[in-house]
Amino acid sequence: DIILPCHLSPQSSAVAMDIRWFKEGDFTNSLYLYKSRTGEEGGGYKGRVSLFTRELERGNLSLLLKNVKVSDRGRYKCQASHLDWIQEPAVVLWVKQLPMQRFARAWSYHSIRPLDVTLDPDTAHPKLTVSDDKKCVKFGDLRKERGTEKRFEEKQCVLGMEGYDIGTHYWEVDLGEKSQWSVGVAQDPENRNNTPMIPENGYWSIRLENGVLKTVDRSSIVLPIELKPGKLGVLVDYEEGKIVFFNVEKKCHIHSFLGRFDKTLYPFFGPLIDCTEELKISPIPQAIAFFVLSLVPQNSLWFKLTMEKMIDAWSAIRIIFHCLSNYLALAIIHFVKIELL
């Protein structure tokens, strides 16, 4: 399954709009037509396409395409219209047919180091309480803690005890059902307070707050709430510059970041204000195998034209190059085997 992304910018409700997803050059044969608050699947796509109807209020027009086929490859458009206003951003879907047996031998197992993360209380914000076994953290009352250079005085988060500057690592955290959180990876932060926690400053994370799941970066992409994890998996490939987030229970990809690392990386966990549940580090079994449909981030196999402006030719060339690079780097992995050192 994949998601063809499309968002209104600036964010506004799309509930009353007419929305048509179609393959370029074939406007009359829609994949999906949403009109008068009712959805209709196109021929050949019955049972395979749907909008995230609860996300329309937030301007999320993304289309879920299930059981992807090689014949689905192509350029798609999402037409959104209301009264005399109309826009047609485009996305490109790349689907590659792979010789499955040879592919399985090359990619079926990927060695990853599972982490037994231990929290570092000396980095915890004064309103965060770390359990005695250093495996859980929760939001609470302000505590009088000795100030250290390591402590986050303004950002509500805590780092893992150990950092990593080589290899591929994986860990999981139980988030509960009613929690609000920000979880991700920090690159050996020197300034721990007066700095926005975004990739440009060495922080890669996703956040759930007030029922909205989104990336923590300048674009602040709202992710489909259906991807909300009860247990979150985080995969870091230092050499490839990849940080990947998974919904462990649904065995699906949530989001990926691409970056360049030149310092030690630390897991970080941030229960937000009014978070009523603790975040708990999950133990990793000696051998765990899970099926992953795709490690590809939602923006890496395609490029999109935003509703605010058209991208010029040079920008498009750079985006295509970026997409191809990510395609080669992240491809489709069928089985991931995690083994202890």
mmCIF file of C-alpha atoms in Angstrom, residues 134-277:
data_model
loop_
_atom_site.group_PDB
_atom_site.id
_atom_site.type_symbol
_atom_site.label_atom_id
_atom_site.label_comp_id
_atom_site.label_asym_id
_atom_site.label_seq_id
_atom_site.Cartn_x
_atom_site.Cartn_y
_atom_site.Cartn_z
ATOM 1 C CA LYS A 134 15.668 4.158 33.337
ATOM 2 C CA LYS A 135 13.243 2.577 30.891
ATOM 3 C CA CYS A 136 10.220 4.853 31.350
ATOM 4 C CA VAL A 137 9.598 8.598 31.327
ATOM 5 C CA LYS A 138 6.458 10.570 32.133
ATOM 6 C CA PHE A 139 5.324 14.170 32.429
ATOM 7 C CA GLY A 140 4.754 15.401 35.975
ATOM 8 C CA ASP A 141 5.248 18.205 38.461
ATOM 9 C CA LEU A 142 8.258 20.489 38.345
ATOM 10 C CA ARG A 143 11.172 18.991 40.261
ATOM 11 C CA LYS A 144 14.152 20.804 41.671
ATOM 12 C CA GLU A 145 17.033 19.216 39.845
ATOM 13 C CA ARG A 146 20.667 20.180 39.843
ATOM 14 C CA GLY A 147 21.376 22.034 36.635
ATOM 15 C CA THR A 148 23.900 20.398 34.333
ATOM 16 C CA GLU A 149 25.210 21.191 30.882
ATOM 17 C CA LYS A 150 23.443 18.076 29.668
ATOM 18 C CA ARG A 151 19.969 18.951 30.966
ATOM 19 C CA PHE A 152 17.174 20.265 28.751
ATOM 20 C CA GLU A 153 15.773 23.191 30.727
ATOM 21 C CA GLU A 154 13.262 24.349 28.095
ATOM 22 C CA LYS A 155 12.619 21.378 25.818
ATOM 23 C CA GLN A 156 10.495 18.625 27.378
ATOM 24 C CA CYS A 157 12.615 15.656 26.457
ATOM 25 C CA VAL A 158 15.211 13.193 27.680
ATOM 26 C CA LEU A 159 18.044 11.532 25.745
ATOM 27 C CA GLY A 160 19.197 7.957 25.687
ATOM 28 C CA MET A 161 22.313 7.192 27.703
ATOM 29 C CA GLU A 162 24.336 5.868 24.767
ATOM 30 C CA GLY A 163 25.016 7.579 21.465
ATOM 31 C CA TYR A 164 25.931 6.062 18.112
ATOM 32 C CA ASP A 165 28.166 7.289 15.316
ATOM 33 C CA ILE A 166 28.351 4.218 13.089
ATOM 34 C CA GLY A 167 26.128 1.402 11.884
ATOM 35 C CA THR A 168 22.394 0.738 11.674
ATOM 36 C CA HIS A 169 20.338 0.707 14.862
ATOM 37 C CA TYR A 170 16.740 0.065 15.842
ATOM 38 C CA TRP A 171 14.630 0.569 18.952
ATOM 39 C CA GLU A 172 10.977 0.598 19.959
ATOM 40 C CA VAL A 173 8.939 2.621 22.437
ATOM 41 C CA ASP A 174 5.435 2.000 23.818
ATOM 42 C CA LEU A 175 3.459 5.234 23.578
ATOM 43 C CA GLY A 176 0.076 4.191 24.930
ATOM 44 C CA GLU A 177 -3.289 5.239 23.554
ATOM 45 C CA LYS A 178 -3.859 8.659 25.137
ATOM 46 C CA SER A 179 -0.370 10.103 25.206
ATOM 47 C CA GLN A 180 0.993 13.225 23.547
ATOM 48 C CA TRP A 181 4.615 12.959 22.553
ATOM 49 C CA SER A 182 7.560 13.919 20.404
ATOM 50 C CA VAL A 183 10.000 11.093 19.649
ATOM 51 C CA GLY A 184 13.048 10.907 17.432
ATOM 52 C CA VAL A 185 16.799 11.316 17.190
ATOM 53 C CA ALA A 186 19.100 14.134 18.314
ATOM 54 C CA GLN A 187 22.586 14.792 16.939
ATOM 55 C CA ASP A 188 24.808 15.448 19.984
ATOM 56 C CA PRO A 189 23.072 18.750 20.856
ATOM 57 C CA GLU A 190 25.399 21.467 22.123
ATOM 58 C CA ASN A 191 22.742 24.146 22.591
ATOM 59 C CA ARG A 192 19.921 22.280 24.325
ATOM 60 C CA ASN A 193 17.549 25.146 24.953
ATOM 61 C CA ASN A 194 17.304 28.129 22.623
ATOM 62 C CA THR A 195 17.160 26.071 19.428
ATOM 63 C CA PRO A 196 14.106 24.806 17.489
ATOM 64 C CA MET A 197 14.064 21.005 17.395
ATOM 65 C CA ILE A 198 14.165 20.661 13.600
ATOM 66 C CA PRO A 199 16.489 18.766 11.216
ATOM 67 C CA GLU A 200 18.558 21.863 10.432
ATOM 68 C CA ASN A 201 19.539 21.937 14.109
ATOM 69 C CA GLY A 202 20.162 18.200 14.426
ATOM 70 C CA TYR A 203 16.733 16.924 15.534
ATOM 71 C CA TRP A 204 14.636 14.481 13.495
ATOM 72 C CA SER A 205 11.294 13.586 15.021
ATOM 73 C CA ILE A 206 7.563 13.105 14.644
ATOM 74 C CA ARG A 207 4.936 14.328 17.095
ATOM 75 C CA LEU A 208 1.423 13.516 18.235
ATOM 76 C CA GLU A 209 -0.338 16.492 19.795
ATOM 77 C CA ASN A 210 -4.048 17.259 20.177
ATOM 78 C CA GLY A 211 -4.894 14.310 17.962
ATOM 79 C CA VAL A 212 -2.655 15.463 15.098
ATOM 80 C CA LEU A 213 0.284 13.331 13.925
ATOM 81 C CA LYS A 214 2.926 15.373 12.101
ATOM 82 C CA THR A 215 6.593 15.783 11.300
ATOM 83 C CA VAL A 216 8.650 18.225 13.351
ATOM 84 C CA ASP A 217 10.371 20.294 10.688
ATOM 85 C CA ARG A 218 9.852 23.505 8.748
ATOM 86 C CA SER A 219 7.179 21.949 6.531
ATOM 87 C CA SER A 220 5.349 20.310 9.477
ATOM 88 C CA ILE A 221 3.633 17.677 7.326
ATOM 89 C CA VAL A 222 0.365 16.396 8.791
ATOM 90 C CA LEU A 223 0.443 12.598 8.574
ATOM 91 C CA PRO A 224 -2.677 10.413 8.237
ATOM 92 C CA ILE A 225 -4.011 9.786 11.733
ATOM 93 C CA GLU A 226 -4.513 6.136 10.740
ATOM 94 C CA LEU A 227 -0.726 5.801 11.034
ATOM 95 C CA LYS A 228 -0.815 6.813 14.718
ATOM 96 C CA PRO A 229 1.339 4.235 16.534
ATOM 97 C CA GLY A 230 0.717 2.611 19.890
ATOM 98 C CA LYS A 231 4.241 1.264 19.608
ATOM 99 C CA LEU A 232 6.774 3.209 17.551
ATOM 100 C CA GLY A 233 9.837 1.716 15.891
ATOM 101 C CA VAL A 234 12.795 3.942 15.014
ATOM 102 C CA LEU A 235 15.479 2.828 12.554
ATOM 103 C CA VAL A 236 18.716 4.808 12.110
ATOM 104 C CA ASP A 237 21.235 4.111 9.344
ATOM 105 C CA TYR A 238 24.166 6.388 10.141
ATOM 106 C CA GLU A 239 26.157 5.862 6.947
ATOM 107 C CA GLU A 240 23.135 6.263 4.647
ATOM 108 C CA GLY A 241 21.781 9.253 6.565
ATOM 109 C CA LYS A 242 18.362 7.670 7.073
ATOM 110 C CA ILE A 243 15.941 7.900 9.998
ATOM 111 C CA VAL A 244 12.796 5.813 9.533
ATOM 112 C CA PHE A 245 9.701 5.645 11.749
ATOM 113 C CA PHE A 246 7.413 2.584 11.829
ATOM 114 C CA ASN A 247 4.052 1.697 13.292
ATOM 115 C CA VAL A 248 5.148 -1.596 14.859
ATOM 116 C CA GLU A 249 1.659 -2.991 15.473
ATOM 117 C CA LYS A 250 0.387 -2.297 11.955
ATOM 118 C CA LYS A 251 3.787 -3.144 10.456
ATOM 119 C CA CYS A 252 3.793 -0.065 8.263
ATOM 120 C CA HIS A 253 6.037 2.871 7.471
ATOM 121 C CA ILE A 254 5.092 6.276 8.933
ATOM 122 C CA HIS A 255 7.750 8.710 7.750
ATOM 123 C CA SER A 256 11.440 8.941 6.843
ATOM 124 C CA PHE A 257 14.024 11.682 7.061
ATOM 125 C CA LEU A 258 17.204 11.919 5.011
ATOM 126 C CA GLY A 259 20.123 13.833 6.483
ATOM 127 C CA ARG A 260 23.861 13.980 6.854
ATOM 128 C CA PHE A 261 25.329 13.028 10.202
ATOM 129 C CA ASP A 262 28.707 14.186 11.486
ATOM 130 C CA LYS A 263 28.164 13.845 15.235
ATOM 131 C CA THR A 264 26.961 11.194 17.652
ATOM 132 C CA LEU A 265 23.227 10.416 17.462
ATOM 133 C CA TYR A 266 21.073 9.870 20.551
ATOM 134 C CA PRO A 267 17.503 8.561 20.861
ATOM 135 C CA PHE A 268 15.245 11.181 22.400
ATOM 136 C CA PHE A 269 11.801 10.967 23.973
ATOM 137 C CA GLY A 270 9.476 13.823 24.842
ATOM 138 C CA PRO A 271 6.173 13.419 26.724
ATOM 139 C CA LEU A 272 4.303 16.661 26.060
ATOM 140 C CA ILE A 273 2.160 18.766 28.394
ATOM 141 C CA ASP A 274 -0.931 16.884 29.647
ATOM 142 C CA CYS A 275 0.525 13.553 28.549
ATOM 143 C CA THR A 276 -1.226 11.151 30.932
ATOM 144 C CA GLU A 277 0.743 8.034 30.045
#
